[in-house]
Amino acid sequence: MTGSRGMKRVILLALALIGAALPLQAQNRSPDELNARLAERRAVEAVIWGMPAVNYDLMLQEMLRKTSGKVNQVLYWGRPLDGRNQTLTPNPDALYFMVFFNTADGPIVLDLPPGDRNGSFNGNIVTTWQVPLEDAGLLGIDKGKGGKFLILPPAYKGATPAGYIPLPSDTFGGFMLFRANFKSRSEADIAASVAYGKRMKVYPLAQAKTPPPTVFTDAKDVDFDSTICYDAGFFDHLNRIVQSEPWLDRDRVMIDQLRSIGIEKGKPFAPSDAAKAVLSAAAREAGDWLEARYEAGLPPYFSPTSHWTFPAFPALIKAAGEGFTSPDDYPLDDRGLAYSYAFVAIKRLGAGQFYLFSIRDKDGSFYDGSRTYRLRVPPNVPVEQYWSATVYDRKTHALIKNMSRASRASNAADLQKNPDGSTDVYFGPKAPDGKDANWIPTDVQGQFELIFRLYAPTKVFFDRKWVLPDVELLAAQ
């Protein structure tokens, strides 16, 4: 069934090309019918194209609606993430600090602390379209020394003061994800990680001589949901981006495409009920196509038969790292897919972290939350920081709600190792006898997916000299 969904977009395009060659009378369709079909096709493409910006706006609007946090302040989660945080595939083994910045009134400074015995971080700074501006932290451009990252607005002509790391942006908006590392989940270590993150400062460059205090808002008890909405509401978010951001040269082809579905810069977006029905149908179709492509699988990482995959298609990883500057490549389909299940971007993927995705077990079957599985992590994992395994809801790509925990990581003091140095991690509705410390609960009512994270991976990993085996289904207990 998913294969036919994935082909629907191609079939519609083929029918459109055939229909375009026929006289209007032969098509036996009214102009209104043809315009509706055109609008739906263009709306499908708009969803795929607009996914990273809508993904960003979903998070921004959740902050503005559900917390007291504001733009150019710091939103953070004062404990490891749980199911209340419904962002896409987040990491519950670091503390999250997010800064949604906007340079419409001038450059913004992100003054980030150095790593020391009291703390460290891995950070990424991106535009509204989630194009990476820079990586920061232990393995970022600052090499753990911290620094004053200066976000410059589009077409900025002013001077850049000495002592700053200038980051020219082609959008006014954007955000930073700052992951504060912690030594363990003890209250003292979590408190220390929070205190470390609160050493950052955010302020306008115009106030750099006497910066105002940075405002921090804790969202740990907020139901923060930025999962993708495949309905007409998607286009409200997209319209907000069109109204607030400049058109990028590479995207100017979308100006007329969006105008045909009612989104035009400087004009209100007020679709009729009939138009909303068309937009909702288009959003659902785009979601079906993206889901079918995701199910088809990302490229395997270790070998052609491995069920651990790259986190995105390599063409996207390359293009994003280069800021989509190549005149001959623009992997929009790959980008739309990636931002349907994740957020943020990394300028140098692998320098600070790398992610392995898995949606199928050793036998090629999708993970079933009612069954029990084992991942045997070989000894000597090639990382300088830590590794983790995390479970997500297969449908939403967010943490499973109402679970006691979502992950197990090498920085967990109670994690049990085997005599040979390997570590068994279990996934299922119930912990195997004596294995609670190494178990991650799943929802018996649904499917799940996995991410294996490596922070500060070494050359051994990239040379494939260390291989993570596929997850095995265990016999019923």
Coordinates of C-alpha atoms in Angstrom, one line a residue:
M1 CA 0.0 0.0 0.0
T2 CA 2.8 2.4 0.8
G3 CA 4.4 1.8 -2.5
S4 CA 1.2 2.9 -4.3
R5 CA 1.1 6.0 -2.2
G6 CA 4.7 6.8 -3.1
M7 CA 3.8 6.5 -6.8
K8 CA 0.8 8.8 -6.6
R9 CA 2.8 11.9 -7.0
V10 CA 4.6 10.5 -10.1
I11 CA 1.3 9.3 -11.6
L12 CA -0.4 12.7 -11.1
L13 CA 2.5 14.4 -12.8
A14 CA 2.3 12.0 -15.7
L15 CA -1.4 12.6 -16.1
A16 CA -0.9 16.3 -16.0
L17 CA 1.6 16.1 -18.8
I18 CA -0.7 13.9 -20.9
G19 CA -3.7 16.2 -20.1
A20 CA -1.7 19.3 -21.1
A21 CA -1.3 17.9 -24.6
L22 CA -5.0 17.5 -25.1
P23 CA -7.5 20.2 -26.1
L24 CA -9.7 21.4 -23.2
Q25 CA -12.8 19.9 -24.8
A26 CA -11.2 16.5 -25.1
Q27 CA -10.2 16.6 -21.5
N28 CA -13.9 17.1 -20.6
R29 CA -12.9 19.0 -17.4
S30 CA -14.0 22.5 -16.5
P31 CA -11.4 25.3 -15.9
D32 CA -12.3 25.2 -12.2
E33 CA -11.5 21.5 -12.0
L34 CA -8.2 22.0 -13.8
N35 CA -7.3 24.8 -11.5
A36 CA -8.1 22.8 -8.4
R37 CA -5.9 19.9 -9.7
L38 CA -3.1 22.4 -10.4
A39 CA -3.4 23.9 -7.0
E40 CA -3.3 20.5 -5.3
R41 CA -0.2 19.5 -7.2
R42 CA 1.5 22.7 -6.4
A43 CA 0.5 22.5 -2.8
V44 CA 2.1 19.0 -2.6
E45 CA 5.4 20.4 -3.9
A46 CA 5.1 23.4 -1.5
V47 CA 4.9 21.0 1.5
I48 CA 8.1 19.2 0.4
W49 CA 9.9 22.4 -0.4
G50 CA 8.8 24.3 2.7
M51 CA 9.4 21.5 5.2
P52 CA 12.5 22.8 7.0
A53 CA 11.1 26.3 7.4
V54 CA 7.7 25.0 8.7
N55 CA 9.6 22.7 11.0
Y56 CA 11.4 25.7 12.4
D57 CA 8.2 27.8 12.7
L58 CA 6.4 25.0 14.5
M59 CA 9.0 25.1 17.3
L60 CA 9.1 28.8 17.4
Q61 CA 5.3 29.1 17.7
E62 CA 5.2 26.5 20.5
M63 CA 7.6 28.6 22.5
L64 CA 5.6 31.8 21.9
R65 CA 2.2 30.2 22.6
K66 CA 3.0 27.9 25.5
T67 CA 5.9 29.5 27.4
S68 CA 6.9 33.0 28.5
G69 CA 10.0 32.7 26.3
K70 CA 10.6 35.2 23.5
V71 CA 12.8 35.7 20.5
N72 CA 16.5 36.5 21.4
Q73 CA 16.1 34.8 24.8
V74 CA 17.0 31.2 25.9
L75 CA 14.5 28.4 26.1
Y76 CA 15.8 25.3 27.9
W77 CA 14.8 22.0 29.4
G78 CA 16.0 21.7 33.0
R79 CA 16.1 17.9 33.0
P80 CA 16.7 15.2 30.4
L81 CA 14.0 15.3 27.8
D82 CA 10.9 13.1 28.2
G83 CA 7.7 12.5 26.2
R84 CA 6.5 16.0 27.1
N85 CA 9.0 17.2 24.5
Q86 CA 7.5 16.3 21.1
T87 CA 10.2 17.8 18.9
L88 CA 11.5 15.6 16.2
T89 CA 14.1 12.9 17.3
P90 CA 15.7 14.9 20.1
N91 CA 18.5 13.6 22.3
P92 CA 17.5 12.8 25.9
D93 CA 21.1 12.3 27.0
A94 CA 22.1 16.0 27.0
L95 CA 20.3 19.1 28.3
Y96 CA 18.7 21.2 25.5
F97 CA 19.0 25.0 25.3
M98 CA 17.5 26.8 22.3
V99 CA 17.8 30.4 21.2
F100 CA 15.4 31.5 18.5
F101 CA 17.0 34.7 17.2
N102 CA 15.9 37.4 14.8
T103 CA 18.2 40.0 13.3
A104 CA 15.5 42.3 11.8
D105 CA 16.6 45.0 14.2
G106 CA 20.3 44.4 13.8
P107 CA 23.0 41.7 14.6
I108 CA 22.6 39.4 17.5
V109 CA 25.4 38.1 19.7
L110 CA 25.5 34.5 21.0
D111 CA 28.2 34.6 23.7
L112 CA 29.0 31.0 24.4
P113 CA 31.1 29.7 27.4
P114 CA 34.3 27.7 27.0
G115 CA 34.3 24.0 27.9
D116 CA 36.0 23.3 31.3
R117 CA 35.8 20.9 34.2
N118 CA 32.4 22.4 35.0
G119 CA 30.8 21.6 31.7
S120 CA 30.9 21.5 27.9
F121 CA 28.5 21.6 25.0
N122 CA 27.9 20.7 21.4
G123 CA 26.0 23.3 19.4
N124 CA 24.7 24.1 16.0
I125 CA 23.5 27.5 14.6
V126 CA 21.1 27.5 11.6
T127 CA 19.0 29.8 9.5
T128 CA 15.2 29.8 9.2
W129 CA 15.6 27.2 6.4
Q130 CA 17.9 25.2 8.8
V131 CA 20.9 25.7 6.7
P132 CA 23.9 25.5 9.0
L133 CA 25.8 28.7 9.7
E134 CA 28.3 27.1 12.1
D135 CA 29.0 24.4 14.7
A136 CA 30.1 25.4 18.1
G137 CA 31.4 23.8 21.2
L138 CA 34.0 21.1 21.9
L139 CA 34.3 20.1 18.2
G140 CA 32.9 23.3 16.7
I141 CA 34.8 26.1 15.0
D142 CA 35.8 27.4 18.5
K143 CA 37.3 24.0 19.5
G144 CA 35.7 24.2 22.9
K145 CA 37.0 27.7 23.7
G146 CA 33.7 29.4 23.4
G147 CA 33.3 32.7 21.8
K148 CA 31.1 35.5 20.6
F149 CA 29.1 34.3 17.6
L150 CA 27.7 37.3 15.7
I151 CA 24.6 36.6 13.6
L152 CA 24.5 39.1 10.8
P153 CA 21.2 40.0 8.9
P154 CA 20.7 39.6 5.2
A155 CA 22.8 42.0 3.1
Y156 CA 24.4 43.5 6.2
K157 CA 26.8 46.3 5.3
G158 CA 28.0 47.4 8.7
A159 CA 31.5 46.7 10.2
T160 CA 32.2 43.6 12.2
P161 CA 34.0 44.4 15.5
A162 CA 37.1 42.6 16.4
G163 CA 36.8 39.6 18.7
Y164 CA 33.6 38.2 17.1
I165 CA 33.0 35.2 14.9
P166 CA 30.8 36.7 12.2
L167 CA 28.0 34.5 10.7
P168 CA 26.3 36.2 7.7
S169 CA 22.8 34.8 7.2
D170 CA 20.4 35.1 4.3
T171 CA 17.4 35.0 6.7
F172 CA 16.4 37.2 9.6
G173 CA 15.3 34.3 11.8
G174 CA 17.1 31.2 12.9
F175 CA 18.0 29.3 16.0
M176 CA 20.8 27.7 17.9
L177 CA 20.6 24.3 19.5
F178 CA 23.0 24.1 22.5
R179 CA 23.4 20.6 24.0
A180 CA 24.9 20.8 27.5
N181 CA 26.7 17.6 28.4
F182 CA 26.2 16.0 31.8
K183 CA 28.3 13.5 33.7
S184 CA 25.4 11.5 35.0
R185 CA 21.7 11.8 35.7
S186 CA 22.2 12.6 39.3
E187 CA 20.5 15.7 40.6
A188 CA 23.9 17.3 41.3
D189 CA 25.2 16.7 37.8
I190 CA 22.0 17.8 36.1
A191 CA 22.1 21.0 38.2
A192 CA 25.7 21.6 37.2
S193 CA 24.8 21.1 33.5
V194 CA 22.0 23.7 33.8
A195 CA 24.3 26.1 35.6
Y196 CA 26.9 25.7 32.8
G197 CA 24.3 26.4 30.1
K198 CA 23.2 29.5 31.9
R199 CA 26.6 30.9 31.4
M200 CA 25.7 31.8 27.8
K201 CA 24.6 35.3 26.9
V202 CA 22.3 36.6 24.1
Y203 CA 22.1 40.3 23.3
P204 CA 22.0 42.7 20.4
L205 CA 25.4 43.9 19.1
A206 CA 24.1 47.4 19.7
Q207 CA 24.1 46.7 23.4
A208 CA 27.4 44.9 23.6
K209 CA 29.1 47.4 25.8
T210 CA 26.5 46.9 28.6
P211 CA 24.5 43.8 27.7
P212 CA 21.1 43.3 29.4
P213 CA 20.7 40.2 31.4
T214 CA 19.8 37.1 29.4
V215 CA 16.4 35.7 30.0
F216 CA 16.1 31.9 30.5
T217 CA 12.8 30.0 30.4
D218 CA 12.5 26.4 31.6
A219 CA 10.1 24.3 29.4
K220 CA 10.6 21.0 31.2
D221 CA 7.0 20.7 32.2
V222 CA 5.5 22.0 29.0
D223 CA 3.7 19.8 26.5
F224 CA 5.9 21.1 23.6
D225 CA 4.7 19.6 20.3
S226 CA 6.3 20.5 17.0
T227 CA 5.5 17.3 15.1
I228 CA 4.6 17.9 11.5
C229 CA 1.0 18.8 10.8
Y230 CA -0.2 17.3 7.5
D231 CA -3.3 19.4 7.0
A232 CA -4.2 22.9 5.9
G233 CA -2.5 24.3 9.0
F234 CA 0.9 23.5 7.4
F235 CA 0.3 26.4 5.0
D236 CA -0.4 28.9 7.8
H237 CA 3.2 28.2 9.0
L238 CA 4.5 28.5 5.5
N239 CA 2.8 31.8 4.9
R240 CA 4.3 33.2 8.1
I241 CA 7.7 32.4 6.7
V242 CA 7.0 34.0 3.3
Q243 CA 5.7 37.2 5.0
S244 CA 8.7 37.5 7.4
E245 CA 11.7 36.4 5.4
P246 CA 13.3 37.6 2.1
W247 CA 13.0 35.4 -1.0
L248 CA 16.2 33.5 -1.7
D249 CA 17.5 33.5 -5.2
R250 CA 17.5 29.7 -5.3
D251 CA 13.8 29.6 -4.3
R252 CA 12.3 32.3 -6.6
V253 CA 10.7 29.7 -8.8
M254 CA 8.3 29.1 -5.9
I255 CA 6.9 32.7 -5.9
D256 CA 4.3 32.0 -8.6
Q257 CA 3.8 28.4 -7.3
L258 CA 2.7 29.7 -3.9
R259 CA 0.7 32.6 -5.4
S260 CA -1.5 30.0 -7.1
I261 CA -2.4 28.5 -3.7
G262 CA -3.0 31.9 -2.1
I263 CA 0.3 32.6 -0.5
E264 CA 1.8 35.9 -1.6
K265 CA 4.2 38.3 0.1
G266 CA 2.5 41.4 1.4
K267 CA -1.0 39.9 1.0
P268 CA -3.3 38.1 3.6
F269 CA -3.6 34.4 3.3
A270 CA -7.3 33.6 3.8
P271 CA -8.2 30.4 2.0
S272 CA -11.9 29.5 1.6
D273 CA -13.3 26.3 3.1
A274 CA -13.0 24.7 -0.4
A275 CA -9.4 25.8 -0.7
K276 CA -8.6 24.4 2.7
A277 CA -10.0 21.1 1.7
V278 CA -7.6 21.1 -1.3
L279 CA -4.7 22.1 0.8
S280 CA -5.4 19.5 3.4
A281 CA -5.6 16.8 0.7
A282 CA -2.3 18.0 -0.7
A283 CA -0.6 18.0 2.7
R284 CA -1.8 14.4 3.4
E285 CA -0.5 13.3 0.0
A286 CA 2.9 14.9 0.6
G287 CA 3.0 13.2 4.0
D288 CA 2.1 9.8 2.4
W289 CA 4.9 10.3 -0.2
L290 CA 7.4 11.3 2.4
E291 CA 6.4 8.3 4.6
A292 CA 6.7 5.9 1.7
R293 CA 10.2 7.2 0.9
Y294 CA 11.2 6.9 4.5
E295 CA 10.0 3.3 4.6
A296 CA 12.0 2.5 1.5
G297 CA 15.0 3.3 3.6
L298 CA 18.0 5.6 3.8
P299 CA 21.4 4.4 2.5
P300 CA 22.9 1.7 4.7
Y301 CA 26.0 2.8 6.6
F302 CA 28.2 -0.3 7.4
S303 CA 27.4 -2.6 4.4
P304 CA 24.7 -3.1 1.8
T305 CA 22.8 -5.4 4.1
S306 CA 23.1 -3.3 7.3
H307 CA 19.9 -1.9 8.8
W308 CA 21.8 1.0 10.3
T309 CA 21.6 3.9 7.9
F310 CA 22.9 7.3 7.3
P311 CA 20.8 10.0 9.1
A312 CA 19.9 11.5 5.7
F313 CA 20.8 11.0 2.0
P314 CA 24.5 11.9 1.4
A315 CA 23.5 14.4 -1.4
L316 CA 21.7 16.4 1.2
I317 CA 24.5 16.2 3.8
K318 CA 26.9 17.5 1.2
A319 CA 24.7 20.2 -0.1
A320 CA 23.7 21.5 3.4
G321 CA 27.3 21.6 4.6
E322 CA 28.0 23.8 1.6
G323 CA 25.0 26.0 2.2
F324 CA 23.3 24.9 -1.0
T325 CA 25.7 27.0 -3.0
S326 CA 26.2 24.5 -5.9
P327 CA 24.5 25.8 -9.1
D328 CA 23.9 22.2 -10.2
D329 CA 22.4 20.5 -7.1
Y330 CA 19.4 21.3 -4.9
P331 CA 18.2 18.1 -3.3
L332 CA 14.7 19.3 -2.3
D333 CA 13.1 15.9 -2.0
D334 CA 15.9 14.7 0.3
R335 CA 15.7 17.9 2.4
G336 CA 11.9 17.6 2.7
L337 CA 12.2 14.0 3.9
A338 CA 14.9 14.8 6.5
Y339 CA 13.0 17.6 8.1
S340 CA 9.9 15.5 8.3
Y341 CA 11.7 13.4 11.0
A342 CA 14.4 15.7 12.5
F343 CA 15.4 19.3 13.1
V344 CA 18.6 21.4 13.1
A345 CA 21.6 20.9 10.8
I346 CA 25.3 20.2 11.3
K347 CA 27.9 22.0 9.2
R348 CA 30.5 19.3 9.6
L349 CA 28.6 16.1 10.3
G350 CA 30.9 13.6 12.0
A351 CA 33.3 16.2 13.5
G352 CA 31.2 16.6 16.7
Q353 CA 28.6 13.9 16.3
F354 CA 27.2 11.3 14.0
Y355 CA 23.8 9.5 13.9
L356 CA 22.8 6.1 12.8
F357 CA 19.1 5.4 12.1
S358 CA 17.3 2.1 12.1
I359 CA 13.6 1.3 11.4
R360 CA 14.1 -2.5 10.7
D361 CA 15.5 -5.4 12.7
K362 CA 18.1 -8.0 11.6
D363 CA 15.4 -9.8 9.6
G364 CA 14.2 -6.7 7.8
S365 CA 11.0 -6.4 9.7
F366 CA 9.7 -3.1 11.2
Y367 CA 10.1 -2.7 15.0
D368 CA 6.9 -3.8 16.8
G369 CA 6.4 -2.2 20.2
S370 CA 4.8 -5.3 21.6
R371 CA 7.9 -7.4 21.1
T372 CA 11.3 -7.5 22.7
Y373 CA 14.6 -6.8 20.9
R374 CA 18.3 -6.7 21.8
L375 CA 21.1 -4.6 20.4
R376 CA 24.6 -5.8 21.3
V377 CA 27.0 -2.9 21.2
P378 CA 30.5 -4.1 20.7
P379 CA 33.3 -3.1 23.1
N380 CA 35.5 -0.1 22.4
V381 CA 33.0 2.1 20.8
P382 CA 35.0 4.6 18.8
V383 CA 34.0 7.9 20.5
E384 CA 35.8 10.4 22.6
Q385 CA 32.6 11.5 24.5
Y386 CA 29.7 9.0 24.7
W387 CA 27.3 6.9 22.7
S388 CA 23.5 6.4 23.2
A389 CA 20.6 4.4 21.9
T390 CA 17.2 6.1 21.8
V391 CA 13.7 4.9 21.0
Y392 CA 11.1 7.1 19.1
D393 CA 7.5 6.8 18.1
R394 CA 7.6 5.5 14.5
K395 CA 4.5 7.6 13.5
T396 CA 5.5 10.9 15.0
H397 CA 9.3 10.7 15.1
A398 CA 9.1 12.1 18.6
L399 CA 9.8 10.5 22.0
I400 CA 7.2 8.0 23.1
K401 CA 4.9 9.6 25.6
N402 CA 4.4 8.4 29.2
M403 CA 7.5 6.2 29.3
S404 CA 9.9 6.1 32.2
R405 CA 12.9 6.7 29.9
A406 CA 13.7 6.9 26.2
S407 CA 17.3 6.0 26.0
R408 CA 20.4 4.3 27.5
A409 CA 23.8 5.8 27.1
S410 CA 27.4 5.1 28.0
N411 CA 27.4 8.0 30.5
A412 CA 24.8 6.2 32.6
A413 CA 26.5 5.0 35.8
D414 CA 24.2 1.9 36.1
L415 CA 24.6 0.6 32.6
Q416 CA 25.7 -3.1 32.8
K417 CA 28.5 -4.4 30.5
N418 CA 29.2 -8.0 29.5
P419 CA 32.5 -9.7 30.5
D420 CA 33.9 -9.0 27.0
G421 CA 33.2 -5.3 27.3
S422 CA 30.1 -5.3 25.0
T423 CA 26.8 -3.9 26.2
D424 CA 23.4 -5.3 25.5
V425 CA 20.5 -2.8 25.2
Y426 CA 17.0 -4.1 25.2
F427 CA 13.8 -2.6 23.6
G428 CA 10.4 -3.8 24.5
P429 CA 7.3 -3.4 26.7
K430 CA 8.9 -5.2 29.6
A431 CA 12.5 -5.5 30.8
P432 CA 14.0 -9.0 30.5
D433 CA 14.8 -10.5 34.0
G434 CA 17.7 -8.7 35.6
K435 CA 18.2 -6.3 32.7
D436 CA 16.2 -3.2 33.8
A437 CA 19.3 -1.0 33.8
N438 CA 19.9 -1.8 30.1
W439 CA 16.2 -1.6 29.0
I440 CA 14.3 1.0 27.1
P441 CA 10.5 0.7 27.2
T442 CA 8.3 0.7 24.1
D443 CA 4.6 1.2 23.4
V444 CA 2.7 -2.1 22.8
Q445 CA 0.2 -0.2 20.6
G446 CA 2.7 1.0 17.9
Q447 CA 5.9 0.7 16.0
F448 CA 9.1 2.4 17.0
E449 CA 12.4 3.5 15.4
L450 CA 16.0 3.9 16.8
I451 CA 18.8 6.3 16.6
F452 CA 22.3 5.4 17.8
R453 CA 24.3 8.5 18.5
L454 CA 28.1 8.8 18.6
Y455 CA 29.5 12.0 20.1
A456 CA 33.0 12.8 19.0
P457 CA 33.4 9.7 16.8
T458 CA 36.9 8.8 15.8
K459 CA 38.5 7.6 12.5
V460 CA 37.9 4.0 13.4
F461 CA 34.2 4.6 13.0
F462 CA 34.4 6.3 9.7
D463 CA 36.8 3.6 8.4
R464 CA 34.1 1.0 9.3
K465 CA 36.7 -0.9 11.4
W466 CA 34.1 -1.0 14.2
V467 CA 30.6 -2.2 13.2
L468 CA 27.3 -1.9 15.0
P469 CA 25.4 -5.1 14.4
D470 CA 21.7 -5.1 13.6
V471 CA 19.1 -5.4 16.3
E472 CA 17.8 -8.9 16.9
L473 CA 14.2 -10.0 17.8
L474 CA 14.2 -12.1 20.9
A475 CA 12.0 -15.1 21.4
A476 CA 8.8 -14.4 23.4
Q477 CA 9.3 -14.6 27.1

